[in-house]
Amino acid sequence: MVGPNHFEGSGLTTAALRGAGFRGARDLRARVEATLDALRAAPRALVYLYWGDLDKVGHVHGCESWQWGDELEATDRALRELAARLPKGTAMYVTADHGMVDVPHADRLDVAHEPVLAAGVRHVAGEARTPQLFCVPGAVDDVVAAWRETLGDRAWVKRRAEVEQLNWFGPVNERVRPRIGEIVVAMRGLNAVVDSRSQRPELISLLGLHGSLTEDEVAIPLLSVPPA
């Protein structure tokens, strides 16, 4: 794996890439060089190059901003160089983990300022585009009704069992099931729900968001460069 130095030994890196050798590099050009070094060192190897700045710029400035466009062009140039310098017989695949939409702050509801949405809810978890609600005992039905009435056609409001039947999370292991919200809210259009009582201002201020079911969020491209 090639990524930022602080990823080495992290819980997520260990869980997802257990057993892989790690090469730390700060900027994308350095990571391209580290990737090429790793491929030369082991002719039969799978090398994972991670670059997160395109995602970061999209969250902060929006995926329709000039800043995101500039970062996309810079990423494209670096990956074009990597493709041109790959050792003979090496294939390259470029993809992402999600899409993104820009959600104006005026189109967001804050549970902290919406008593109807706050009633009966113990915790608001998940993403602003897919809040997951954990309710006080016996309140699930009332919360579902209140959220459906308040959000209307701006969201799908589903109970945990409904979400599982719809296969939103794929096969659900029994021990994982309680971690899913008792209610899952998938936003439609360019809307979001936040909770300033518990969520950090830095997260609430992000313009680019993801996590719901729209085409822009779930349709992930895959670019393949066949071996020369």
PDB file of C-alpha atoms in Angstrom:
ATOM      1  CA  MET A   1       0.000   0.000   0.000  1.00  0.00           C
ATOM      2  CA  VAL A   2       1.185   3.510  -0.856  1.00  0.00           C
ATOM      3  CA  GLY A   3      -0.350   6.357   1.137  1.00  0.00           C
ATOM      4  CA  PRO A   4       0.248   9.110   3.694  1.00  0.00           C
ATOM      5  CA  ASN A   5       2.658   8.243   6.492  1.00  0.00           C
ATOM      6  CA  HIS A   6       0.052   8.593   9.233  1.00  0.00           C
ATOM      7  CA  PHE A   7      -1.980   5.745   7.687  1.00  0.00           C
ATOM      8  CA  GLU A   8       0.693   3.204   8.592  1.00  0.00           C
ATOM      9  CA  GLY A   9      -0.509   0.969  11.403  1.00  0.00           C
ATOM     10  CA  SER A  10      -3.919   2.674  11.702  1.00  0.00           C
ATOM     11  CA  GLY A  11      -6.932   0.574  12.573  1.00  0.00           C
ATOM     12  CA  LEU A  12      -8.596   1.025   9.194  1.00  0.00           C
ATOM     13  CA  THR A  13      -5.377   0.250   7.288  1.00  0.00           C
ATOM     14  CA  THR A  14      -4.855  -2.889   9.359  1.00  0.00           C
ATOM     15  CA  ALA A  15      -8.452  -4.026   8.876  1.00  0.00           C
ATOM     16  CA  ALA A  16      -8.595  -3.390   5.124  1.00  0.00           C
ATOM     17  CA  LEU A  17      -5.039  -4.143   4.015  1.00  0.00           C
ATOM     18  CA  ARG A  18      -3.717  -6.587   6.585  1.00  0.00           C
ATOM     19  CA  GLY A  19      -0.447  -8.164   5.453  1.00  0.00           C
ATOM     20  CA  ALA A  20       0.462  -5.545   2.859  1.00  0.00           C
ATOM     21  CA  GLY A  21       3.800  -3.769   2.954  1.00  0.00           C
ATOM     22  CA  PHE A  22       3.481  -0.017   3.497  1.00  0.00           C
ATOM     23  CA  ARG A  23       5.264   2.816   1.676  1.00  0.00           C
ATOM     24  CA  GLY A  24       4.592   6.311   2.953  1.00  0.00           C
ATOM     25  CA  ALA A  25       4.721   9.379   0.711  1.00  0.00           C
ATOM     26  CA  ARG A  26       3.262  12.840   1.152  1.00  0.00           C
ATOM     27  CA  ASP A  27       2.281  14.247  -2.267  1.00  0.00           C
ATOM     28  CA  LEU A  28       0.902  12.486  -5.316  1.00  0.00           C
ATOM     29  CA  ARG A  29       4.089  12.705  -7.356  1.00  0.00           C
ATOM     30  CA  ALA A  30       6.002  11.005  -4.530  1.00  0.00           C
ATOM     31  CA  ARG A  31       3.334   8.314  -4.313  1.00  0.00           C
ATOM     32  CA  VAL A  32       3.606   7.667  -8.046  1.00  0.00           C
ATOM     33  CA  GLU A  33       7.354   7.137  -7.604  1.00  0.00           C
ATOM     34  CA  ALA A  34       6.779   4.888  -4.578  1.00  0.00           C
ATOM     35  CA  THR A  35       4.288   2.833  -6.590  1.00  0.00           C
ATOM     36  CA  LEU A  36       6.754   2.383  -9.443  1.00  0.00           C
ATOM     37  CA  ASP A  37       9.493   1.398  -6.975  1.00  0.00           C
ATOM     38  CA  ALA A  38       7.198  -1.203  -5.415  1.00  0.00           C
ATOM     39  CA  LEU A  39       6.319  -2.667  -8.818  1.00  0.00           C
ATOM     40  CA  ARG A  40       9.963  -2.893  -9.822  1.00  0.00           C
ATOM     41  CA  ALA A  41      10.851  -4.565  -6.516  1.00  0.00           C
ATOM     42  CA  ALA A  42       8.218  -7.294  -6.906  1.00  0.00           C
ATOM     43  CA  PRO A  43       7.279  -8.106 -10.504  1.00  0.00           C
ATOM     44  CA  ARG A  44       4.210 -10.077  -9.392  1.00  0.00           C
ATOM     45  CA  ALA A  45       2.544  -7.703  -6.940  1.00  0.00           C
ATOM     46  CA  LEU A  46      -0.728  -5.913  -6.246  1.00  0.00           C
ATOM     47  CA  VAL A  47       0.052  -2.274  -5.350  1.00  0.00           C
ATOM     48  CA  TYR A  48      -2.671  -0.020  -3.950  1.00  0.00           C
ATOM     49  CA  LEU A  49      -2.038   3.725  -4.388  1.00  0.00           C
ATOM     50  CA  TYR A  50      -4.306   5.955  -2.288  1.00  0.00           C
ATOM     51  CA  TRP A  51      -4.899   9.645  -3.027  1.00  0.00           C
ATOM     52  CA  GLY A  52      -7.565  11.457  -0.984  1.00  0.00           C
ATOM     53  CA  ASP A  53      -7.132  15.125  -1.891  1.00  0.00           C
ATOM     54  CA  LEU A  54      -9.720  15.052  -4.690  1.00  0.00           C
ATOM     55  CA  ASP A  55     -12.254  13.862  -2.122  1.00  0.00           C
ATOM     56  CA  LYS A  56     -11.113  16.458   0.424  1.00  0.00           C
ATOM     57  CA  VAL A  57     -11.357  19.364  -2.007  1.00  0.00           C
ATOM     58  CA  GLY A  58     -14.808  18.196  -3.079  1.00  0.00           C
ATOM     59  CA  HIS A  59     -16.027  18.117   0.528  1.00  0.00           C
ATOM     60  CA  VAL A  60     -14.603  21.533   1.416  1.00  0.00           C
ATOM     61  CA  HIS A  61     -15.163  23.539  -1.768  1.00  0.00           C
ATOM     62  CA  GLY A  62     -17.790  21.446  -3.547  1.00  0.00           C
ATOM     63  CA  CYS A  63     -17.479  19.015  -6.436  1.00  0.00           C
ATOM     64  CA  GLU A  64     -18.667  21.701  -8.866  1.00  0.00           C
ATOM     65  CA  SER A  65     -16.009  24.219  -7.777  1.00  0.00           C
ATOM     66  CA  TRP A  66     -12.987  25.368  -9.773  1.00  0.00           C
ATOM     67  CA  GLN A  67     -10.808  24.055  -6.945  1.00  0.00           C
ATOM     68  CA  TRP A  68     -12.161  20.549  -7.486  1.00  0.00           C
ATOM     69  CA  GLY A  69     -11.655  20.874 -11.234  1.00  0.00           C
ATOM     70  CA  ASP A  70      -8.035  21.913 -10.722  1.00  0.00           C
ATOM     71  CA  GLU A  71      -7.406  19.002  -8.357  1.00  0.00           C
ATOM     72  CA  LEU A  72      -9.003  16.582 -10.812  1.00  0.00           C
ATOM     73  CA  GLU A  73      -6.714  17.828 -13.588  1.00  0.00           C
ATOM     74  CA  ALA A  74      -3.643  17.482 -11.349  1.00  0.00           C
ATOM     75  CA  THR A  75      -4.671  13.960 -10.380  1.00  0.00           C
ATOM     76  CA  ASP A  76      -5.269  13.060 -14.008  1.00  0.00           C
ATOM     77  CA  ARG A  77      -1.811  14.295 -15.023  1.00  0.00           C
ATOM     78  CA  ALA A  78      -0.107  12.272 -12.284  1.00  0.00           C
ATOM     79  CA  LEU A  79      -2.008   9.097 -13.131  1.00  0.00           C
ATOM     80  CA  ARG A  80      -1.311   9.578 -16.836  1.00  0.00           C
ATOM     81  CA  GLU A  81       2.392   9.700 -15.994  1.00  0.00           C
ATOM     82  CA  LEU A  82       2.059   6.585 -13.848  1.00  0.00           C
ATOM     83  CA  ALA A  83       0.307   4.727 -16.674  1.00  0.00           C
ATOM     84  CA  ALA A  84       3.040   5.706 -19.127  1.00  0.00           C
ATOM     85  CA  ARG A  85       5.814   4.430 -16.842  1.00  0.00           C
ATOM     86  CA  LEU A  86       4.316   1.144 -15.675  1.00  0.00           C
ATOM     87  CA  PRO A  87       6.616  -1.867 -15.995  1.00  0.00           C
ATOM     88  CA  LYS A  88       5.799  -4.099 -18.941  1.00  0.00           C
ATOM     89  CA  GLY A  89       2.933  -6.472 -18.230  1.00  0.00           C
ATOM     90  CA  THR A  90       1.373  -4.273 -15.522  1.00  0.00           C
ATOM     91  CA  ALA A  91      -2.335  -3.386 -15.581  1.00  0.00           C
ATOM     92  CA  MET A  92      -3.684  -0.281 -13.848  1.00  0.00           C
ATOM     93  CA  TYR A  93      -7.172   0.391 -12.513  1.00  0.00           C
ATOM     94  CA  VAL A  94      -8.452   3.758 -11.256  1.00  0.00           C
ATOM     95  CA  THR A  95     -11.638   4.026  -9.205  1.00  0.00           C
ATOM     96  CA  ALA A  96     -13.184   5.701  -6.152  1.00  0.00           C
ATOM     97  CA  ASP A  97     -15.251   4.685  -3.148  1.00  0.00           C
ATOM     98  CA  HIS A  98     -18.205   7.049  -3.707  1.00  0.00           C
ATOM     99  CA  GLY A  99     -19.536   9.977  -5.676  1.00  0.00           C
ATOM    100  CA  MET A 100     -20.603  13.357  -4.295  1.00  0.00           C
ATOM    101  CA  VAL A 101     -23.189  16.126  -4.535  1.00  0.00           C
ATOM    102  CA  ASP A 102     -23.061  19.741  -3.407  1.00  0.00           C
ATOM    103  CA  VAL A 103     -25.785  20.489  -0.838  1.00  0.00           C
ATOM    104  CA  PRO A 104     -26.410  24.204  -0.150  1.00  0.00           C
ATOM    105  CA  HIS A 105     -26.552  24.994   3.561  1.00  0.00           C
ATOM    106  CA  ALA A 106     -29.961  26.566   3.036  1.00  0.00           C
ATOM    107  CA  ASP A 107     -31.293  23.128   2.044  1.00  0.00           C
ATOM    108  CA  ARG A 108     -30.247  21.389   5.266  1.00  0.00           C
ATOM    109  CA  LEU A 109     -32.321  20.738   8.346  1.00  0.00           C
ATOM    110  CA  ASP A 110     -30.674  20.818  11.782  1.00  0.00           C
ATOM    111  CA  VAL A 111     -32.295  18.442  14.271  1.00  0.00           C
ATOM    112  CA  ALA A 112     -31.121  20.771  17.057  1.00  0.00           C
ATOM    113  CA  HIS A 113     -33.553  23.410  15.735  1.00  0.00           C
ATOM    114  CA  GLU A 114     -36.362  21.075  14.670  1.00  0.00           C
ATOM    115  CA  PRO A 115     -38.265  19.867  17.779  1.00  0.00           C
ATOM    116  CA  VAL A 116     -40.514  17.643  15.668  1.00  0.00           C
ATOM    117  CA  LEU A 117     -37.468  15.763  14.325  1.00  0.00           C
ATOM    118  CA  ALA A 118     -35.703  15.648  17.699  1.00  0.00           C
ATOM    119  CA  ALA A 119     -38.644  14.148  19.596  1.00  0.00           C
ATOM    120  CA  GLY A 120     -38.011  10.524  20.507  1.00  0.00           C
ATOM    121  CA  VAL A 121     -34.501  10.438  19.018  1.00  0.00           C
ATOM    122  CA  ARG A 122     -31.586   9.506  21.295  1.00  0.00           C
ATOM    123  CA  HIS A 123     -28.802   9.739  18.714  1.00  0.00           C
ATOM    124  CA  VAL A 124     -28.405  10.913  15.126  1.00  0.00           C
ATOM    125  CA  ALA A 125     -25.617   8.876  13.506  1.00  0.00           C
ATOM    126  CA  GLY A 126     -24.432   8.292   9.952  1.00  0.00           C
ATOM    127  CA  GLU A 127     -23.944  10.842   7.169  1.00  0.00           C
ATOM    128  CA  ALA A 128     -25.869  14.053   6.580  1.00  0.00           C
ATOM    129  CA  ARG A 129     -27.172  12.435   3.393  1.00  0.00           C
ATOM    130  CA  THR A 130     -28.182   9.229   5.238  1.00  0.00           C
ATOM    131  CA  PRO A 131     -28.886   9.938   8.905  1.00  0.00           C
ATOM    132  CA  GLN A 132     -29.340   6.841  11.049  1.00  0.00           C
ATOM    133  CA  LEU A 133     -31.610   7.339  14.042  1.00  0.00           C
ATOM    134  CA  PHE A 134     -31.489   5.534  17.365  1.00  0.00           C
ATOM    135  CA  CYS A 135     -34.681   6.138  19.308  1.00  0.00           C
ATOM    136  CA  VAL A 136     -35.849   6.117  22.899  1.00  0.00           C
ATOM    137  CA  PRO A 137     -37.632   2.833  23.766  1.00  0.00           C
ATOM    138  CA  GLY A 138     -41.026   2.569  22.106  1.00  0.00           C
ATOM    139  CA  ALA A 139     -40.649   5.688  19.964  1.00  0.00           C
ATOM    140  CA  VAL A 140     -39.716   4.201  16.586  1.00  0.00           C
ATOM    141  CA  ASP A 141     -43.198   4.385  15.053  1.00  0.00           C
ATOM    142  CA  ASP A 142     -43.740   7.982  16.185  1.00  0.00           C
ATOM    143  CA  VAL A 143     -40.308   9.032  14.893  1.00  0.00           C
ATOM    144  CA  VAL A 144     -40.911   7.385  11.516  1.00  0.00           C
ATOM    145  CA  ALA A 145     -44.240   9.200  11.193  1.00  0.00           C
ATOM    146  CA  ALA A 146     -42.767  12.572  12.201  1.00  0.00           C
ATOM    147  CA  TRP A 147     -39.788  12.332   9.865  1.00  0.00           C
ATOM    148  CA  ARG A 148     -41.907  11.144   6.942  1.00  0.00           C
ATOM    149  CA  GLU A 149     -44.389  13.974   7.419  1.00  0.00           C
ATOM    150  CA  THR A 150     -41.674  16.639   7.873  1.00  0.00           C
ATOM    151  CA  LEU A 151     -39.360  15.544   5.072  1.00  0.00           C
ATOM    152  CA  GLY A 152     -42.042  14.467   2.597  1.00  0.00           C
ATOM    153  CA  ASP A 153     -40.585  13.765  -0.846  1.00  0.00           C
ATOM    154  CA  ARG A 154     -37.131  15.007   0.265  1.00  0.00           C
ATOM    155  CA  ALA A 155     -36.208  11.606   1.710  1.00  0.00           C
ATOM    156  CA  TRP A 156     -36.938   7.921   2.054  1.00  0.00           C
ATOM    157  CA  VAL A 157     -37.535   7.134   5.751  1.00  0.00           C
ATOM    158  CA  LYS A 158     -37.204   3.415   6.464  1.00  0.00           C
ATOM    159  CA  ARG A 159     -37.128   1.161   9.512  1.00  0.00           C
ATOM    160  CA  ARG A 160     -34.111  -1.096   9.998  1.00  0.00           C
ATOM    161  CA  ALA A 161     -36.019  -4.196   8.858  1.00  0.00           C
ATOM    162  CA  GLU A 162     -37.197  -2.412   5.705  1.00  0.00           C
ATOM    163  CA  VAL A 163     -33.644  -1.331   4.880  1.00  0.00           C
ATOM    164  CA  GLU A 164     -32.437  -4.900   5.264  1.00  0.00           C
ATOM    165  CA  GLN A 165     -35.213  -6.182   2.971  1.00  0.00           C
ATOM    166  CA  LEU A 166     -34.248  -3.549   0.385  1.00  0.00           C
ATOM    167  CA  ASN A 167     -30.615  -4.758   0.611  1.00  0.00           C
ATOM    168  CA  TRP A 168     -29.247  -1.243   1.152  1.00  0.00           C
ATOM    169  CA  PHE A 169     -26.349  -2.654   3.190  1.00  0.00           C
ATOM    170  CA  GLY A 170     -26.002  -6.004   1.430  1.00  0.00           C
ATOM    171  CA  PRO A 171     -26.023  -9.170   3.565  1.00  0.00           C
ATOM    172  CA  VAL A 172     -26.181  -8.144   7.237  1.00  0.00           C
ATOM    173  CA  ASN A 173     -24.412 -10.256   9.842  1.00  0.00           C
ATOM    174  CA  GLU A 174     -26.416 -10.785  13.022  1.00  0.00           C
ATOM    175  CA  ARG A 175     -23.776  -9.142  15.218  1.00  0.00           C
ATOM    176  CA  VAL A 176     -23.669  -6.105  12.924  1.00  0.00           C
ATOM    177  CA  ARG A 177     -27.434  -5.556  12.756  1.00  0.00           C
ATOM    178  CA  PRO A 178     -27.707  -3.516  16.016  1.00  0.00           C
ATOM    179  CA  ARG A 179     -25.171  -1.036  14.649  1.00  0.00           C
ATOM    180  CA  ILE A 180     -27.583   0.003  11.898  1.00  0.00           C
ATOM    181  CA  GLY A 181     -29.911   2.788  12.981  1.00  0.00           C
ATOM    182  CA  GLU A 182     -33.398   1.765  14.022  1.00  0.00           C
ATOM    183  CA  ILE A 183     -34.440   4.210  11.309  1.00  0.00           C
ATOM    184  CA  VAL A 184     -32.400   5.036   8.183  1.00  0.00           C
ATOM    185  CA  VAL A 185     -33.126   8.230   6.237  1.00  0.00           C
ATOM    186  CA  ALA A 186     -31.866   8.425   2.647  1.00  0.00           C
ATOM    187  CA  MET A 187     -32.061  11.951   1.271  1.00  0.00           C
ATOM    188  CA  ARG A 188     -33.434  12.665  -2.196  1.00  0.00           C
ATOM    189  CA  GLY A 189     -32.445  15.622  -4.377  1.00  0.00           C
ATOM    190  CA  LEU A 190     -29.993  18.114  -2.877  1.00  0.00           C
ATOM    191  CA  ASN A 191     -31.014  17.953   0.778  1.00  0.00           C
ATOM    192  CA  ALA A 192     -29.370  16.915   4.043  1.00  0.00           C
ATOM    193  CA  VAL A 193     -30.031  16.580   7.782  1.00  0.00           C
ATOM    194  CA  VAL A 194     -27.427  17.508  10.409  1.00  0.00           C
ATOM    195  CA  ASP A 195     -27.429  17.651  14.212  1.00  0.00           C
ATOM    196  CA  SER A 196     -25.342  20.487  15.645  1.00  0.00           C
ATOM    197  CA  ARG A 197     -25.866  19.135  19.169  1.00  0.00           C
ATOM    198  CA  SER A 198     -23.362  16.346  18.553  1.00  0.00           C
ATOM    199  CA  GLN A 199     -21.702  16.870  15.164  1.00  0.00           C
ATOM    200  CA  ARG A 200     -18.545  18.962  14.861  1.00  0.00           C
ATOM    201  CA  PRO A 201     -18.860  22.345  13.085  1.00  0.00           C
ATOM    202  CA  GLU A 202     -16.077  21.300  10.680  1.00  0.00           C
ATOM    203  CA  LEU A 203     -18.257  18.432   9.430  1.00  0.00           C
ATOM    204  CA  ILE A 204     -21.451  20.461   9.236  1.00  0.00           C
ATOM    205  CA  SER A 205     -19.662  23.142   7.200  1.00  0.00           C
ATOM    206  CA  LEU A 206     -18.681  20.731   4.388  1.00  0.00           C
ATOM    207  CA  LEU A 207     -20.348  21.565   1.075  1.00  0.00           C
ATOM    208  CA  GLY A 208     -19.792  18.303  -0.828  1.00  0.00           C
ATOM    209  CA  LEU A 209     -21.645  15.360   0.714  1.00  0.00           C
ATOM    210  CA  HIS A 210     -22.404  11.721  -0.094  1.00  0.00           C
ATOM    211  CA  GLY A 211     -24.008   8.606   1.304  1.00  0.00           C
ATOM    212  CA  SER A 212     -27.479   8.529  -0.222  1.00  0.00           C
ATOM    213  CA  LEU A 213     -28.858   6.631  -3.212  1.00  0.00           C
ATOM    214  CA  THR A 214     -28.698   9.173  -6.034  1.00  0.00           C
ATOM    215  CA  GLU A 215     -26.866   8.318  -9.256  1.00  0.00           C
ATOM    216  CA  ASP A 216     -24.204  10.959  -8.572  1.00  0.00           C
ATOM    217  CA  GLU A 217     -23.379   9.308  -5.240  1.00  0.00           C
ATOM    218  CA  VAL A 218     -23.448   5.616  -6.102  1.00  0.00           C
ATOM    219  CA  ALA A 219     -22.393   5.362  -9.783  1.00  0.00           C
ATOM    220  CA  ILE A 220     -18.631   4.858  -9.495  1.00  0.00           C
ATOM    221  CA  PRO A 221     -16.471   4.848 -12.653  1.00  0.00           C
ATOM    222  CA  LEU A 222     -13.695   2.344 -13.250  1.00  0.00           C
ATOM    223  CA  LEU A 223     -10.868   3.302 -15.610  1.00  0.00           C
ATOM    224  CA  SER A 224      -8.691   0.427 -16.789  1.00  0.00           C
ATOM    225  CA  VAL A 225      -5.287   0.613 -18.481  1.00  0.00           C
ATOM    226  CA  PRO A 226      -4.419  -2.796 -19.975  1.00  0.00           C
ATOM    227  CA  PRO A 227      -0.865  -4.119 -19.672  1.00  0.00           C
ATOM    228  CA  ALA A 228       1.515  -3.114 -22.448  1.00  0.00           C
TER     229      ALA A 228
END
